[in-house]
mmCIF file of N, CA and C in Angstrom:
data_model
loop_
_atom_site.group_PDB
_atom_site.id
_atom_site.type_symbol
_atom_site.label_atom_id
_atom_site.label_comp_id
_atom_site.label_asym_id
_atom_site.label_seq_id
_atom_site.Cartn_x
_atom_site.Cartn_y
_atom_site.Cartn_z
ATOM 1 N N MET M 1 195.655 54.119 -78.041
ATOM 2 C CA MET M 1 196.140 52.376 -77.309
ATOM 3 C C MET M 1 197.137 52.695 -76.061
ATOM 4 N N PHE M 2 196.926 52.367 -75.436
ATOM 5 C CA PHE M 2 197.602 52.202 -74.369
ATOM 6 C C PHE M 2 198.772 51.112 -72.938
ATOM 7 N N ASP M 3 199.638 51.320 -72.807
ATOM 8 C CA ASP M 3 200.352 50.922 -71.962
ATOM 9 C C ASP M 3 200.321 51.705 -71.345
ATOM 10 N N LEU M 4 199.957 51.399 -70.034
ATOM 11 C CA LEU M 4 199.618 51.786 -68.834
ATOM 12 C C LEU M 4 200.625 50.815 -67.579
ATOM 13 N N PRO M 5 201.603 51.618 -67.033
ATOM 14 C CA PRO M 5 201.618 50.953 -65.717
ATOM 15 C C PRO M 5 200.965 50.665 -64.192
ATOM 16 N N VAL M 6 201.052 49.268 -63.696
ATOM 17 C CA VAL M 6 199.671 49.169 -63.034
ATOM 18 C C VAL M 6 200.622 48.262 -61.333
ATOM 19 N N ASP M 7 201.766 48.439 -61.226
ATOM 20 C CA ASP M 7 202.408 48.161 -60.298
ATOM 21 C C ASP M 7 202.168 48.748 -58.061
ATOM 22 N N THR M 8 201.698 49.866 -58.615
ATOM 23 C CA THR M 8 201.606 50.139 -57.873
ATOM 24 C C THR M 8 200.468 51.118 -57.101
ATOM 25 N N PRO M 9 199.694 51.103 -56.202
ATOM 26 C CA PRO M 9 197.646 51.584 -55.665
ATOM 27 C C PRO M 9 198.481 53.005 -56.822
ATOM 28 N N ASN M 10 198.855 53.614 -56.802
ATOM 29 C CA ASN M 10 198.834 55.422 -57.543
ATOM 30 C C ASN M 10 198.799 54.713 -58.730
ATOM 31 N N GLU M 11 198.991 53.684 -59.909
ATOM 32 C CA GLU M 11 199.875 53.551 -61.017
ATOM 33 C C GLU M 11 197.962 52.821 -61.289
ATOM 34 N N LYS M 12 197.408 51.977 -60.453
ATOM 35 C CA LYS M 12 196.313 51.226 -60.551
ATOM 36 C C LYS M 12 194.864 52.184 -60.587
ATOM 37 N N ARG M 13 195.413 53.389 -59.565
ATOM 38 C CA ARG M 13 194.121 54.944 -59.843
ATOM 39 C C ARG M 13 193.908 55.131 -60.704
ATOM 40 N N GLN M 14 195.378 55.584 -61.570
ATOM 41 C CA GLN M 14 195.131 56.590 -63.108
ATOM 42 C C GLN M 14 194.997 55.448 -64.031
ATOM 43 N N TYR M 15 195.472 54.650 -64.122
ATOM 44 C CA TYR M 15 195.012 53.293 -65.203
ATOM 45 C C TYR M 15 193.487 53.641 -64.627
ATOM 46 N N ARG M 16 192.440 53.165 -63.886
ATOM 47 C CA ARG M 16 190.806 53.484 -63.199
ATOM 48 C C ARG M 16 190.199 54.417 -64.000
ATOM 49 N N ILE M 17 191.899 55.762 -63.579
ATOM 50 C CA ILE M 17 190.585 57.148 -64.351
ATOM 51 C C ILE M 17 190.986 57.027 -65.530
ATOM 52 N N PHE M 18 191.740 56.976 -65.643
ATOM 53 C CA PHE M 18 191.930 56.554 -67.231
ATOM 54 C C PHE M 18 191.200 56.631 -68.617
ATOM 55 N N ARG M 19 191.034 54.910 -68.025
ATOM 56 C CA ARG M 19 189.985 53.939 -68.762
ATOM 57 C C ARG M 19 188.445 54.146 -68.834
ATOM 58 N N LYS M 20 188.502 55.109 -67.931
ATOM 59 C CA LYS M 20 186.905 55.430 -67.806
ATOM 60 C C LYS M 20 186.689 56.854 -68.001
ATOM 61 N N GLU M 21 187.107 57.732 -68.053
ATOM 62 C CA GLU M 21 187.320 58.432 -68.786
ATOM 63 C C GLU M 21 186.978 58.935 -70.358
ATOM 64 N N LEU M 22 187.835 57.215 -71.135
ATOM 65 C CA LEU M 22 187.998 57.445 -71.991
ATOM 66 C C LEU M 22 186.154 56.609 -72.780
ATOM 67 N N LEU M 23 185.740 55.739 -71.382
ATOM 68 C CA LEU M 23 184.095 55.199 -71.967
ATOM 69 C C LEU M 23 183.607 56.618 -71.809
ATOM 70 N N LYS M 24 183.886 57.423 -70.493
ATOM 71 C CA LYS M 24 183.226 59.255 -70.761
ATOM 72 C C LYS M 24 183.235 59.801 -71.439
ATOM 73 N N ASN M 25 183.974 59.507 -72.656
ATOM 74 C CA ASN M 25 183.932 60.193 -73.535
ATOM 75 C C ASN M 25 183.428 59.421 -75.378
ATOM 76 N N GLY M 26 182.943 58.287 -74.464
ATOM 77 C CA GLY M 26 182.412 57.334 -75.955
ATOM 78 C C GLY M 26 183.521 56.335 -76.990
ATOM 79 N N PHE M 27 184.345 56.394 -76.208
ATOM 80 C CA PHE M 27 185.148 55.173 -77.061
ATOM 81 C C PHE M 27 184.495 54.084 -76.483
ATOM 82 N N THR M 28 184.877 53.269 -76.871
ATOM 83 C CA THR M 28 184.985 51.463 -76.489
ATOM 84 C C THR M 28 185.951 50.602 -76.539
ATOM 85 N N MET M 29 186.084 49.367 -75.563
ATOM 86 C CA MET M 29 187.369 48.599 -76.298
ATOM 87 C C MET M 29 186.984 48.508 -77.490
ATOM 88 N N LEU M 30 188.291 48.208 -78.593
ATOM 89 C CA LEU M 30 188.438 46.554 -79.614
ATOM 90 C C LEU M 30 188.600 46.089 -78.596
ATOM 91 N N GLN M 31 189.815 46.269 -77.637
ATOM 92 C CA GLN M 31 190.497 45.070 -77.287
ATOM 93 C C GLN M 31 191.912 45.572 -76.566
ATOM 94 N N TYR M 32 192.046 44.773 -75.600
ATOM 95 C CA TYR M 32 192.520 44.693 -74.443
ATOM 96 C C TYR M 32 193.651 46.125 -74.594
ATOM 97 N N SER M 33 193.137 47.285 -73.962
ATOM 98 C CA SER M 33 193.972 48.980 -74.007
ATOM 99 C C SER M 33 193.755 48.704 -75.701
ATOM 100 N N ILE M 34 193.019 49.168 -76.543
ATOM 101 C CA ILE M 34 192.944 49.347 -77.574
ATOM 102 C C ILE M 34 191.492 49.927 -77.263
ATOM 103 N N TYR M 35 191.229 51.123 -77.368
ATOM 104 C CA TYR M 35 189.708 51.520 -77.495
ATOM 105 C C TYR M 35 189.415 52.707 -78.496
ATOM 106 N N CYS M 36 188.681 52.573 -78.959
ATOM 107 C CA CYS M 36 188.321 53.624 -80.694
ATOM 108 C C CYS M 36 186.675 54.411 -80.393
ATOM 109 N N ARG M 37 186.480 55.371 -81.382
ATOM 110 C CA ARG M 37 185.490 55.743 -81.556
ATOM 111 C C ARG M 37 185.408 56.321 -83.119
ATOM 112 N N ALA M 38 184.231 56.469 -82.935
ATOM 113 C CA ALA M 38 184.320 57.018 -84.570
ATOM 114 C C ALA M 38 183.637 58.380 -84.642
ATOM 115 N N ILE M 39 183.980 59.278 -86.084
ATOM 116 C CA ILE M 39 184.405 60.402 -85.528
ATOM 117 C C ILE M 39 184.266 61.170 -87.432
ATOM 118 N N PRO M 40 183.358 62.337 -87.619
ATOM 119 C CA PRO M 40 182.842 62.571 -88.920
ATOM 120 C C PRO M 40 184.186 63.180 -89.498
ATOM 121 N N ASN M 41 184.930 63.816 -88.319
ATOM 122 C CA ASN M 41 186.066 64.727 -89.414
ATOM 123 C C ASN M 41 187.641 64.485 -88.531
ATOM 124 N N ARG M 42 188.444 64.604 -89.104
ATOM 125 C CA ARG M 42 189.928 65.249 -88.116
ATOM 126 C C ARG M 42 189.921 66.152 -87.429
ATOM 127 N N SER M 43 188.526 67.158 -87.468
ATOM 128 C CA SER M 43 188.509 68.650 -86.725
ATOM 129 C C SER M 43 187.712 67.897 -85.462
ATOM 130 N N ALA M 44 186.493 66.945 -85.554
ATOM 131 C CA ALA M 44 185.985 66.556 -84.313
ATOM 132 C C ALA M 44 187.309 65.421 -83.759
ATOM 133 N N GLY M 45 187.588 65.188 -84.346
ATOM 134 C CA GLY M 45 188.991 64.092 -84.151
ATOM 135 C C GLY M 45 190.163 65.015 -82.550
ATOM 136 N N LYS M 46 189.932 66.348 -83.261
ATOM 137 C CA LYS M 46 191.328 67.501 -82.290
ATOM 138 C C LYS M 46 189.972 67.704 -80.711
ATOM 139 N N LYS M 47 188.995 67.474 -81.211
ATOM 140 C CA LYS M 47 188.633 67.855 -79.777
ATOM 141 C C LYS M 47 188.401 66.966 -78.611
ATOM 142 N N TYR M 48 188.280 65.436 -78.667
ATOM 143 C CA TYR M 48 189.285 64.227 -78.752
ATOM 144 C C TYR M 48 190.123 64.345 -77.857
ATOM 145 N N GLU M 49 191.046 64.481 -79.472
ATOM 146 C CA GLU M 49 192.342 64.500 -78.007
ATOM 147 C C GLU M 49 192.598 65.130 -77.554
ATOM 148 N N THR M 50 191.811 66.739 -77.505
ATOM 149 C CA THR M 50 192.096 67.439 -76.300
ATOM 150 C C THR M 50 192.168 67.454 -74.791
ATOM 151 N N ALA M 51 191.028 66.247 -74.765
ATOM 152 C CA ALA M 51 190.322 65.903 -73.901
ATOM 153 C C ALA M 51 191.171 65.015 -73.600
ATOM 154 N N ILE M 52 191.780 64.157 -74.673
ATOM 155 C CA ILE M 52 191.923 62.707 -73.461
ATOM 156 C C ILE M 52 193.677 64.036 -72.803
ATOM 157 N N LYS M 53 194.130 64.494 -73.264
ATOM 158 C CA LYS M 53 195.489 65.422 -72.455
ATOM 159 C C LYS M 53 194.827 65.733 -71.306
ATOM 160 N N ARG M 54 193.559 65.995 -70.800
ATOM 161 C CA ARG M 54 193.731 66.720 -69.757
ATOM 162 C C ARG M 54 193.058 65.709 -68.304
ATOM 163 N N PHE M 55 193.185 64.362 -68.786
ATOM 164 C CA PHE M 55 193.313 62.967 -67.975
ATOM 165 C C PHE M 55 194.407 62.126 -68.110
ATOM 166 N N LEU M 56 195.698 62.038 -69.110
ATOM 167 C CA LEU M 56 196.695 61.274 -69.516
ATOM 168 C C LEU M 56 197.415 61.024 -67.986
ATOM 169 N N PRO M 57 197.675 60.244 -67.695
ATOM 170 C CA PRO M 57 198.838 59.634 -66.674
ATOM 171 C C PRO M 57 199.960 60.086 -66.749
ATOM 172 N N ILE M 58 200.680 60.037 -65.788
ATOM 173 C CA ILE M 58 201.979 60.616 -65.196
ATOM 174 C C ILE M 58 202.954 59.430 -66.077
ATOM 175 N N GLN M 59 202.701 58.120 -65.990
ATOM 176 C CA GLN M 59 203.954 57.581 -66.793
ATOM 177 C C GLN M 59 202.838 56.390 -67.875
ATOM 178 N N GLY M 60 203.643 55.388 -68.528
ATOM 179 C CA GLY M 60 203.314 54.893 -69.150
ATOM 180 C C GLY M 60 203.418 55.654 -70.802
ATOM 181 N N GLU M 61 202.784 54.744 -71.569
ATOM 182 C CA GLU M 61 202.080 55.183 -73.317
ATOM 183 C C GLU M 61 200.984 54.872 -73.570
ATOM 184 N N VAL M 62 200.761 56.454 -74.061
ATOM 185 C CA VAL M 62 199.197 56.202 -74.858
ATOM 186 C C VAL M 62 198.999 57.273 -76.614
ATOM 187 N N ARG M 63 199.298 56.292 -77.327
ATOM 188 C CA ARG M 63 199.722 56.271 -78.542
ATOM 189 C C ARG M 63 198.023 56.830 -79.286
ATOM 190 N N LEU M 64 197.887 57.824 -79.863
ATOM 191 C CA LEU M 64 196.563 58.400 -80.461
ATOM 192 C C LEU M 64 196.486 57.856 -82.765
ATOM 193 N N MET M 65 195.782 57.086 -83.148
ATOM 194 C CA MET M 65 195.785 56.834 -84.380
ATOM 195 C C MET M 65 194.133 56.255 -85.185
ATOM 196 N N ALA M 66 194.167 57.782 -86.610
ATOM 197 C CA ALA M 66 192.940 58.585 -86.582
ATOM 198 C C ALA M 66 193.285 57.351 -87.872
ATOM 199 N N VAL M 67 191.630 56.461 -88.296
ATOM 200 C CA VAL M 67 192.212 55.584 -89.257
ATOM 201 C C VAL M 67 190.717 55.767 -89.997
ATOM 202 N N SER M 68 190.610 55.853 -91.458
ATOM 203 C CA SER M 68 189.290 56.540 -92.379
ATOM 204 C C SER M 68 188.345 54.766 -91.823
ATOM 205 N N GLU M 69 187.241 55.280 -91.983
ATOM 206 C CA GLU M 69 185.892 54.126 -91.925
ATOM 207 C C GLU M 69 186.575 53.178 -92.630
ATOM 208 N N LYS M 70 186.786 53.195 -93.772
ATOM 209 C CA LYS M 70 186.784 52.233 -94.929
ATOM 210 C C LYS M 70 188.142 51.431 -94.326
ATOM 211 N N GLN M 71 189.624 51.988 -93.932
ATOM 212 C CA GLN M 71 190.658 51.314 -93.303
ATOM 213 C C GLN M 71 190.274 50.362 -92.248
ATOM 214 N N PHE M 72 189.084 50.655 -90.437
ATOM 215 C CA PHE M 72 188.832 50.145 -90.508
ATOM 216 C C PHE M 72 187.526 48.630 -90.907
ATOM 217 N N ASN M 73 186.990 49.188 -91.581
ATOM 218 C CA ASN M 73 185.915 48.235 -92.523
ATOM 219 C C ASN M 73 187.238 47.047 -92.692
ATOM 220 N N ASP M 74 187.930 47.400 -93.374
ATOM 221 C CA ASP M 74 188.520 46.177 -93.778
ATOM 222 C C ASP M 74 189.090 45.378 -92.757
ATOM 223 N N MET M 75 189.451 45.822 -91.585
ATOM 224 C CA MET M 75 190.525 45.191 -91.170
ATOM 225 C C MET M 75 190.245 44.038 -90.811
ATOM 226 N N LYS M 76 191.210 42.740 -90.697
ATOM 227 C CA LYS M 76 190.521 41.355 -90.602
ATOM 228 C C LYS M 76 191.266 40.864 -89.778
ATOM 229 N N VAL M 77 190.325 40.422 -88.423
ATOM 230 C CA VAL M 77 189.891 39.557 -87.380
ATOM 231 C C VAL M 77 190.636 37.920 -87.773
ATOM 232 N N LEU M 78 192.027 37.799 -87.108
ATOM 233 C CA LEU M 78 192.523 36.602 -87.673
ATOM 234 C C LEU M 78 192.825 35.256 -86.710
ATOM 235 N N VAL M 79 192.239 35.438 -85.437
ATOM 236 C CA VAL M 79 191.713 35.112 -84.270
ATOM 237 C C VAL M 79 191.450 35.331 -83.695
ATOM 238 N N GLY M 80 189.759 35.214 -83.122
ATOM 239 C CA GLY M 80 188.475 35.746 -81.745
ATOM 240 C C GLY M 80 187.406 36.705 -83.332
ATOM 241 N N SER M 81 186.767 37.117 -83.002
ATOM 242 C CA SER M 81 185.794 37.034 -83.012
ATOM 243 C C SER M 81 185.632 38.731 -83.008
ATOM 244 N N ARG M 82 184.888 39.841 -84.072
ATOM 245 C CA ARG M 82 184.417 41.094 -84.447
ATOM 246 C C ARG M 82 183.569 41.392 -82.920
ATOM 247 N N SER M 83 183.734 42.733 -82.755
ATOM 248 C CA SER M 83 183.002 43.420 -81.397
ATOM 249 C C SER M 83 181.878 42.867 -81.496
ATOM 250 N N LYS M 84 180.392 42.983 -80.027
ATOM 251 C CA LYS M 84 178.999 43.124 -80.876
ATOM 252 C C LYS M 84 179.188 43.933 -81.413
ATOM 253 N N GLN M 85 179.634 45.485 -80.835
ATOM 254 C CA GLN M 85 179.683 46.940 -81.970
ATOM 255 C C GLN M 85 179.274 46.451 -82.766
ATOM 256 N N GLU M 86 180.523 45.848 -83.489
ATOM 257 C CA GLU M 86 180.644 45.601 -85.105
ATOM 258 C C GLU M 86 180.072 45.143 -84.982
ATOM 259 N N VAL M 87 179.667 43.913 -85.112
ATOM 260 C CA VAL M 87 178.549 43.129 -85.507
ATOM 261 C C VAL M 87 177.117 43.921 -85.923
ATOM 262 N N LEU M 88 176.614 44.590 -84.718
ATOM 263 C CA LEU M 88 175.763 45.585 -84.544
ATOM 264 C C LEU M 88 176.154 46.707 -86.238
ATOM 265 N N VAL M 89 176.266 47.336 -86.379
ATOM 266 C CA VAL M 89 177.474 48.151 -86.985
ATOM 267 C C VAL M 89 177.399 47.695 -88.565
ATOM 268 N N GLY M 90 177.881 46.505 -88.089
ATOM 269 C CA GLY M 90 178.174 45.883 -89.720
ATOM 270 C C GLY M 90 179.117 46.915 -90.860
ATOM 271 N N ASN M 91 178.128 46.158 -92.260
ATOM 272 C CA ASN M 91 179.322 47.237 -92.972
ATOM 273 C C ASN M 91 178.198 49.004 -93.121
ATOM 274 N N LYS M 92 177.773 49.318 -92.394
ATOM 275 C CA LYS M 92 176.552 50.643 -92.474
ATOM 276 C C LYS M 92 177.906 51.769 -91.961
ATOM 277 N N ASP M 93 177.420 52.733 -92.318
ATOM 278 C CA ASP M 93 178.197 53.544 -93.164
ATOM 279 C C ASP M 93 178.386 53.977 -91.513
ATOM 280 N N LEU M 94 179.221 54.071 -90.580
ATOM 281 C CA LEU M 94 179.038 54.821 -89.135
ATOM 282 C C LEU M 94 179.032 56.350 -88.831
ATOM 283 N N VAL M 95 179.528 56.977 -89.455
ATOM 284 C CA VAL M 95 179.647 58.460 -90.199
ATOM 285 C C VAL M 95 178.626 58.875 -90.993
ATOM 286 N N ASN M 96 177.409 60.086 -90.859
ATOM 287 C CA ASN M 96 176.785 60.127 -92.165
ATOM 288 C C ASN M 96 177.291 61.638 -92.495
ATOM 289 N N ILE M 97 177.857 61.770 -93.459
ATOM 290 C CA ILE M 97 178.273 63.120 -94.083
ATOM 291 C C ILE M 97 177.252 63.902 -95.060
#
């Protein structure tokens, strides 16, 4: 999850770079400024945490949160609809262990 300033041309550039790097690392947009990626375990999550730290913007807020597959599947959409990716995957396991 992130909230980045986009007032100056440099801040807009840093926002674009950050978003593009998230996509390169396999993250998909769940909601505006909220991106997610399925990982098999916490040690794999550390790999992506390290990667994100390499392209963090100078200002703003960036938060990283681990959610289990069950917790993610139990999420309720109150307004709007599930993303195309969520519909395609459905209740199938995202990760095979």
